[in-house]
C-alpha positions as a Python dict, from the first residue, in 0.01 Angstrom:
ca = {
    (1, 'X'): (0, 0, 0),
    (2, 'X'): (104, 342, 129),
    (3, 'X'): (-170, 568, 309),
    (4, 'X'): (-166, 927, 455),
    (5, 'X'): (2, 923, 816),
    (6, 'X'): (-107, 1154, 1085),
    (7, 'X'): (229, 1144, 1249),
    (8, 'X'): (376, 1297, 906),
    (9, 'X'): (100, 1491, 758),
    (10, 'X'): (267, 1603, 366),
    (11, 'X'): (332, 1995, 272),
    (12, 'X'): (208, 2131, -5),
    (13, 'X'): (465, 2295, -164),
    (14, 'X'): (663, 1977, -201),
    (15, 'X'): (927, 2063, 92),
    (16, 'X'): (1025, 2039, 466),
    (17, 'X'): (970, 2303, 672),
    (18, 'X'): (1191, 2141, 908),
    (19, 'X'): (1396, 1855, 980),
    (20, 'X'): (1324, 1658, 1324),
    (21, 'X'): (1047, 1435, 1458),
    (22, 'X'): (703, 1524, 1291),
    (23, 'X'): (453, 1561, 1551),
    (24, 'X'): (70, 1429, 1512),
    (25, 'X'): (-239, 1644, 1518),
    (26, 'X'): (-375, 1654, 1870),
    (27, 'X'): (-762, 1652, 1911),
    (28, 'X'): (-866, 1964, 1723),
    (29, 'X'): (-641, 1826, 1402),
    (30, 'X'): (-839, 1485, 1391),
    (31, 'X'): (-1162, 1598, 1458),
    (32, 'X'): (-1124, 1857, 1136),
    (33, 'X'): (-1069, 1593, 874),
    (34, 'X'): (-1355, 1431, 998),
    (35, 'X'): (-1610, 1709, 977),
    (36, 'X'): (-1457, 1739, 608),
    (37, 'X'): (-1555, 1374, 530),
    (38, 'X'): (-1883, 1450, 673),
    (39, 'X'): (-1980, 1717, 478),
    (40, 'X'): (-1910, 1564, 184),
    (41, 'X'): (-2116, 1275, 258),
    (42, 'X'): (-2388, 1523, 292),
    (43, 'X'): (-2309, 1731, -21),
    (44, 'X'): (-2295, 1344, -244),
    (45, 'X'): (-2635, 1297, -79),
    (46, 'X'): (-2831, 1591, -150),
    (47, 'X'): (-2683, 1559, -525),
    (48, 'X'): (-2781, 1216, -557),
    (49, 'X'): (-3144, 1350, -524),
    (50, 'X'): (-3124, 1583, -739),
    (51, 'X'): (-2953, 1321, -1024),
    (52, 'X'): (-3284, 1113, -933),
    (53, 'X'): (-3456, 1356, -1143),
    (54, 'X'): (-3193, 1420, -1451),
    (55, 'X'): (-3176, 1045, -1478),
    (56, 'X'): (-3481, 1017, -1708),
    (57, 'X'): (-3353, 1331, -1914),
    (58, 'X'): (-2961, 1202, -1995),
    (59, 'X'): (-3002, 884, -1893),
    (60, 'X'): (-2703, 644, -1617),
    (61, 'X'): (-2424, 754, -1824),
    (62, 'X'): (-2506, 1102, -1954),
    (63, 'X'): (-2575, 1189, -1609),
    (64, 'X'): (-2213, 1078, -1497),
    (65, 'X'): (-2072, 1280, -1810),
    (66, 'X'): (-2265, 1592, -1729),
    (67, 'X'): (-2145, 1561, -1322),
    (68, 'X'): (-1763, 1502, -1463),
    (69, 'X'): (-1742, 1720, -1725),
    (70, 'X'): (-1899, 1987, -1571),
    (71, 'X'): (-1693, 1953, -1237),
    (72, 'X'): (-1368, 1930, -1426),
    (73, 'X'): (-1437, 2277, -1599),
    (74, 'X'): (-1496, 2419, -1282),
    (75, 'X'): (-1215, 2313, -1138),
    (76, 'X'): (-992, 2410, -1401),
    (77, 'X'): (-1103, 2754, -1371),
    (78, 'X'): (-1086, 2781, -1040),
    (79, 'X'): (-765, 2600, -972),
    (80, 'X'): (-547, 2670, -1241),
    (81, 'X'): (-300, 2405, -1204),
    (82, 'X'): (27, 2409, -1296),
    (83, 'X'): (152, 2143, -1587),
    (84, 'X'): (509, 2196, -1512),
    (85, 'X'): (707, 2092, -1281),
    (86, 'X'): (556, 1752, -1231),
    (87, 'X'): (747, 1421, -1216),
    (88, 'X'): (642, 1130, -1464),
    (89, 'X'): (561, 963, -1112),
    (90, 'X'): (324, 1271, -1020),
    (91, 'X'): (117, 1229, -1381),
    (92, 'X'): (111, 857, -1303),
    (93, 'X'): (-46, 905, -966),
    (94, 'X'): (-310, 1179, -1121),
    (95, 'X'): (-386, 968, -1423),
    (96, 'X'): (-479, 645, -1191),
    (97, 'X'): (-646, 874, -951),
    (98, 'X'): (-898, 1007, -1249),
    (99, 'X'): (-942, 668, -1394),
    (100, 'X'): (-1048, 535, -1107),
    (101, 'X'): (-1244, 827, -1005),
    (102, 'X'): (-1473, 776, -1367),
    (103, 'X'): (-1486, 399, -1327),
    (104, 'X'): (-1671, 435, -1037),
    (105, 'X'): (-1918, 714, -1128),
    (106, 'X'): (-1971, 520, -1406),
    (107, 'X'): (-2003, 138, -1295),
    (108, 'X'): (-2195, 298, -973),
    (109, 'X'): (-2436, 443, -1222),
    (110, 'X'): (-2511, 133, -1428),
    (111, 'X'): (-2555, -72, -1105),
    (112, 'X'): (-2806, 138, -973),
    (113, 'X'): (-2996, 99, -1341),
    (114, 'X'): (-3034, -211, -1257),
    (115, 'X'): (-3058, -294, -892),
    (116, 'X'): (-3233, -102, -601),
    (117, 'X'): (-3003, 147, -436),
    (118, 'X'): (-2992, 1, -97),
    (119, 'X'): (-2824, -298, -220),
    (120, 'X'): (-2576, -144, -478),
    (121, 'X'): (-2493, 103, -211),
    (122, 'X'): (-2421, -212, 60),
    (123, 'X'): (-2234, -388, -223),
    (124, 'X'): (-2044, -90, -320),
    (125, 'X'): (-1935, 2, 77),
    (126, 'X'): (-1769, -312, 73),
    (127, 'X'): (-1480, -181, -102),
    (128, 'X'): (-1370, 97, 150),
    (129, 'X'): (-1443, -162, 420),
    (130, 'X'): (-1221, -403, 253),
    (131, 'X'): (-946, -153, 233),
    (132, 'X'): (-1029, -57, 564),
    (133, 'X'): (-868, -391, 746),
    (134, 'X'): (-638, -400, 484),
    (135, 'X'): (-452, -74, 557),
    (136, 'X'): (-534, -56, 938),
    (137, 'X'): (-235, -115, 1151),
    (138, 'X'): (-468, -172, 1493),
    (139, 'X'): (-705, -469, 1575),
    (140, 'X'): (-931, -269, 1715),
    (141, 'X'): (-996, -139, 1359),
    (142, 'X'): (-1111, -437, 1272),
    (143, 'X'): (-1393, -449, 1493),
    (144, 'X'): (-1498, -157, 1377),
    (145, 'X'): (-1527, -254, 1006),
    (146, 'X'): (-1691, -543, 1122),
    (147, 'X'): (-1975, -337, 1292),
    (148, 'X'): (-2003, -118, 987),
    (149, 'X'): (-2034, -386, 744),
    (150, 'X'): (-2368, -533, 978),
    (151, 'X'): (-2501, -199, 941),
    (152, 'X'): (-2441, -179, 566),
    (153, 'X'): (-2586, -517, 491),
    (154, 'X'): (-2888, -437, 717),
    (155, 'X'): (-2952, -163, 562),
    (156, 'X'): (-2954, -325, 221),
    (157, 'X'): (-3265, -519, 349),
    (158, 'X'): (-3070, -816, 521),
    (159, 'X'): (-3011, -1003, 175),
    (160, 'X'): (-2933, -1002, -182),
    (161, 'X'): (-3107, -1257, -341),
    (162, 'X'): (-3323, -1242, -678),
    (163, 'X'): (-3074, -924, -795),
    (164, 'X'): (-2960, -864, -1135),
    (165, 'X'): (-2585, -1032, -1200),
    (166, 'X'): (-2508, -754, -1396),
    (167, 'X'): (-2609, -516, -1125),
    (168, 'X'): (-2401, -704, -859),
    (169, 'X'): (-2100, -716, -1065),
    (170, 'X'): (-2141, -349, -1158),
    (171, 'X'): (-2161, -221, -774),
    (172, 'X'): (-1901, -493, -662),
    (173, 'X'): (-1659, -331, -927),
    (174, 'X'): (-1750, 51, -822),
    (175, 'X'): (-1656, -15, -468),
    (176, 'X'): (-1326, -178, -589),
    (177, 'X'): (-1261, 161, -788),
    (178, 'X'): (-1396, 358, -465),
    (179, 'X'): (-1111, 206, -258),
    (180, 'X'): (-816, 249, -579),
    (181, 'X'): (-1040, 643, -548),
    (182, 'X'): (-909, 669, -158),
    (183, 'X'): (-535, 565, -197),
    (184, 'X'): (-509, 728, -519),
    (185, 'X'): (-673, 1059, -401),
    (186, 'X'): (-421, 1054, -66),
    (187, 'X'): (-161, 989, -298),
    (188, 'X'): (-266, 1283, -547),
    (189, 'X'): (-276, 1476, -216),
    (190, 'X'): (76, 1444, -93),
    (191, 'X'): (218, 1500, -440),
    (192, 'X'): (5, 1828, -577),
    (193, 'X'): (-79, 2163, -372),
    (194, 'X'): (-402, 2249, -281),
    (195, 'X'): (-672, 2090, -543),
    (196, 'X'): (-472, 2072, -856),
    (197, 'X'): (-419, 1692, -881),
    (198, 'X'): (-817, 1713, -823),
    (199, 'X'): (-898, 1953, -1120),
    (200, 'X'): (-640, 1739, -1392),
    (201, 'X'): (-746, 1389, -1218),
    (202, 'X'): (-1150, 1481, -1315),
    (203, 'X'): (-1026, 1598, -1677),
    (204, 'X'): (-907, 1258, -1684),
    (205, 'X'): (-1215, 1089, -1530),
    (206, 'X'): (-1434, 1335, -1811),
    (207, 'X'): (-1256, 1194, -2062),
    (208, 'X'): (-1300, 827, -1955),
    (209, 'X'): (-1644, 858, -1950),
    (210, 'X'): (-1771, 1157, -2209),
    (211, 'X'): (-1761, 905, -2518),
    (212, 'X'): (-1992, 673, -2376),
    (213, 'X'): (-2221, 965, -2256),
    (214, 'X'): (-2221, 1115, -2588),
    (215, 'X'): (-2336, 768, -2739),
    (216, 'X'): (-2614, 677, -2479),
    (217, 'X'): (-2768, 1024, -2473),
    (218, 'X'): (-2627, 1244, -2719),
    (219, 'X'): (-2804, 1594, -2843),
    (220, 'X'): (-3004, 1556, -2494),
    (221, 'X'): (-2687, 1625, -2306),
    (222, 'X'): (-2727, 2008, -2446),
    (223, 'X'): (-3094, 2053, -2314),
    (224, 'X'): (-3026, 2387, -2113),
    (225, 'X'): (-3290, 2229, -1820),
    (226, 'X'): (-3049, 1893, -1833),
    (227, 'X'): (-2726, 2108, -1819),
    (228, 'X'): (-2838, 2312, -1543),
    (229, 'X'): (-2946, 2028, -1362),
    (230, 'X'): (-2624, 1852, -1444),
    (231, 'X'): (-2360, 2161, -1330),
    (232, 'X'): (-2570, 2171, -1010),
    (233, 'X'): (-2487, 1766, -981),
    (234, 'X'): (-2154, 1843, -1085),
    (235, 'X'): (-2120, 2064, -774),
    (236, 'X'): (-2290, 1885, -484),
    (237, 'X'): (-2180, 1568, -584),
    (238, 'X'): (-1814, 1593, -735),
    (239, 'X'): (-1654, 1974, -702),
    (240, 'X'): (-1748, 2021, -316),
    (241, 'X'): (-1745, 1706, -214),
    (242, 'X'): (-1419, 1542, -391),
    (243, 'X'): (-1250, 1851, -232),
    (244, 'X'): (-1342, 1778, 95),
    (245, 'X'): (-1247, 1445, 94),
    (246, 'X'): (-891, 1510, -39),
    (247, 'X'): (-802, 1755, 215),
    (248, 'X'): (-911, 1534, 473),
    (249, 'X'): (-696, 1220, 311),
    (250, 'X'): (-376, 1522, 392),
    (251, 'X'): (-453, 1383, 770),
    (252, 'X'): (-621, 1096, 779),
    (253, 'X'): (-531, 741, 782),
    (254, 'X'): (-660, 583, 438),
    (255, 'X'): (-814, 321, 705),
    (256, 'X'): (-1007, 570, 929),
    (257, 'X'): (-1115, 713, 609),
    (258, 'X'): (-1254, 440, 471),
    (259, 'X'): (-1442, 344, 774),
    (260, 'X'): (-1613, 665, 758),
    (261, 'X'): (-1757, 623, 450),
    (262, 'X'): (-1988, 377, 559),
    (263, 'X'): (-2143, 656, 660),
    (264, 'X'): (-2260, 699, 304),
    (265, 'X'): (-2580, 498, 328),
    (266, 'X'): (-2716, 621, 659),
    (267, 'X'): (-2671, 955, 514),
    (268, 'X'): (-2859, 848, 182),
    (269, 'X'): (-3126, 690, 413),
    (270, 'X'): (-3162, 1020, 631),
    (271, 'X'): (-3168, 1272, 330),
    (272, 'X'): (-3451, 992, 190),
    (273, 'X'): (-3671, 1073, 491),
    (274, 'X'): (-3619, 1419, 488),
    (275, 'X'): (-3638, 1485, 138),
    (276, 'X'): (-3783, 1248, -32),
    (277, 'X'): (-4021, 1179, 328),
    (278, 'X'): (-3948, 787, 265),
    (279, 'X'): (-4009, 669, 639),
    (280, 'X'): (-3761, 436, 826),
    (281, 'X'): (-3796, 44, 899),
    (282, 'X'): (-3699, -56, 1266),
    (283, 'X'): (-3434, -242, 1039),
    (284, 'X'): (-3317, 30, 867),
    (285, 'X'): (-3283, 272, 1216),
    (286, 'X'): (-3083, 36, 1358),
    (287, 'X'): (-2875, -30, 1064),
    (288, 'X'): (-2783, 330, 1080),
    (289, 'X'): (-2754, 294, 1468),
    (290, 'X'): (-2436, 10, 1405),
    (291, 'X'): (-2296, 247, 1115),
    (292, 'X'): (-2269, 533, 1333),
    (293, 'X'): (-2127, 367, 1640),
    (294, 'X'): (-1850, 218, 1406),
    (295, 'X'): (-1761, 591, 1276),
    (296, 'X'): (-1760, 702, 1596),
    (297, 'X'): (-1550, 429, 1732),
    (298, 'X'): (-1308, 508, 1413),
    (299, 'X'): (-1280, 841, 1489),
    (300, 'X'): (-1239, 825, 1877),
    (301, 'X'): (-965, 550, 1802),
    (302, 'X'): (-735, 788, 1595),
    (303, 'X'): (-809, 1087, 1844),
    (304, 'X'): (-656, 899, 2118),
    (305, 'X'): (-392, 751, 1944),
    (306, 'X'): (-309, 1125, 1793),
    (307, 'X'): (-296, 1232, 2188),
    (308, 'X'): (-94, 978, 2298),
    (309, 'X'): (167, 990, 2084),
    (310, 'X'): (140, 1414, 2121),
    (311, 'X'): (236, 1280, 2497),
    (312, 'X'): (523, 1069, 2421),
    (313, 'X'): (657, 1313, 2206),
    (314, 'X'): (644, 1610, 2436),
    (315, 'X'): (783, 1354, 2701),
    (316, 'X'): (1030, 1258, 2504),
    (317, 'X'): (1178, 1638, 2440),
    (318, 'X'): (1195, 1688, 2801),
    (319, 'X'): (1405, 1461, 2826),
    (320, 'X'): (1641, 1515, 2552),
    (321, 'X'): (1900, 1834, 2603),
    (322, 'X'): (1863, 2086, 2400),
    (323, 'X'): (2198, 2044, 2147),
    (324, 'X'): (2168, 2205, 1789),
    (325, 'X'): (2162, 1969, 1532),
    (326, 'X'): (2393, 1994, 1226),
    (327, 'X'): (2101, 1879, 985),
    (328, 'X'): (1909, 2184, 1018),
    (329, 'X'): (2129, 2371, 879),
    (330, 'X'): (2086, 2144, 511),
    (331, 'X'): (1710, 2168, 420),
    (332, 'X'): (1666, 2088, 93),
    (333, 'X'): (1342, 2017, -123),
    (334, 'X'): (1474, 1584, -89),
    (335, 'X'): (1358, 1601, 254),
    (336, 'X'): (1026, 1681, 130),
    (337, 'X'): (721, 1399, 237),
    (338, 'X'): (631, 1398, -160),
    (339, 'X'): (958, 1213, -238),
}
């Protein structure tokens, strides 16, 4: 499993700018792809809400097909990707990126149709988490997906019995396709500028799931109250927030990433209260309590790691002598990160 290094953060354009030692983003860079991930945690939340209320019009599915659909024609417009130019490995990476992008719209959707969202979004967290000690390189990580995944369960109410099979099954696959959705997206990241492997990967994830919209809701998709509702879904809770998210994967471990998304449901608890005015359990304040001190933890854990090694390295060039070396003179686009 590869996943985004912030010791060799990738280009855009496919290239080296130099040859040498890559040096890590010091504070500023690892506090920025966290505020990213943030805000798109908010921007999911605030559309979830607002898909609360479509739900009844287009139904679990049609609501995923309006977000997806509309998102990907934004995008297109917007972006403009390129088609050429691309390496069968690049449209391999973009077409596993949007299926597994759809999958878990769409198995997300049909768990919540069936069990309460606390649990399916506990059950579906478990997936980043898993990938979480699976990618992380530090022991220390591991405490911290630990202390997330006692917030997460608390939050889901402290147990799981007497749910729906179907619904378990349906959130337990979502957060399997949420953690193929991180590696994927750093992947589609490294290997496409700016947001174009975004904008092709959610025509791919339309397409995936627009057939079995069409068939669950049909002529109601075209309401124009449901398709307004549905492009401003679209927006807060794929455009903005996918976008966010794959900048931040440019320079952020997969690991720290995925840690920070058990974020999600203390952020879906908070914009309940605020919103929706549902009022917090003791339970529930401290299960957000644990979430946030393992994000934090996270997050201070790859801003000191990012400043030591910003040490060493500047150490490290003192103490060298300053000789050219031959290899700068042969850049060429090999060297690249997206190789």
């Amino acid at each position: 499993m590869t996943t985004p290094s912030a010791a060799t953060p990738p280009t855009t354009s496919g290239t080296a700018a130099h040859v040498g030692p890559a040096t890590a983003p010091g504070r500023r860079g690892s506090l920025g792809p966290v505020g990213l991930v943030l805000a798109g945690g908010v921007s999911v939340q605030f559309g979830a809400a607002l898909a609360v209320n479509l739900m009844p019009r287009a139904g679990a599915l049609g609501v995923v097909t309006l977000r997806l659909a509309v998102a990907a024609v934004l995008m297109l417009v917007v972006c403009r990707p390129k088609l050429r130019g691309h390496s069968r490995a690049d449209w391999g990476t973009v077409l596993a990126f949007g299926l597994a992008m759809g999958a878990m719209n769409g198995l997300f959707y049909q768990a919540v149709s069936r069990i309460p969202l606390g649990p399916a979004v506990t059950l579906e967290v478990l997936g980043p988490l898993a990938l979480s000690v699976v990618a992380s390189r530090r022991a220390v990580n591991l405490v911290w997906a630990a202390l997330a995944l006692a917030g997460v369960f608390l939050l889901g109410g402290g147990g799981l019995t007497g749910l729906d099979p179907a619904g378990i099954a349906f959130a337990l696959g979502a957060g399997a396709m949420w953690a193929a959705y991180i590696v994927f997206s750093a992947r589609t990241g490294r290997r496409f500028p700016q947001a174009d492997g975004l904008a092709l990967a959610l025509v791919v994830a339309a397409a995936l799931i627009t057939p079995l919209g069409v068939a669950e809701s049909g002529s109601k998709l075209l309401v124009p109250t449901t398709l307004g509702l549905g492009a401003a879904v679209a927006c807060l809770s794929s455009v903005l927030p996918y976008t966010l998210e794959l900048l931040a994967l440019r320079r952020l471990p997969a690991s720290t990433f995925a840690i920070l998304m058990s974020l999600e449901p203390a952020i879906a608890a908070l914009a309940g209260f605020l919103i929706l005015h549902q009022s917090l359990s003791l339970p529930e304040a401290m299960a957000i309590a644990l979430v946030i001190a393992a994000s934090m933890g996270a997050v201070r854990t790859q801003v000191g790691r990012g400043g030591r090694r910003n040490r060493r390295n500047r150490r490290d060039q003192r103490d060298q002598p300053d000789q050219p070396d031959p290899r700068d003179r042969q850049v060429t686009p090999e060297s690249g990160l997206n190789a």
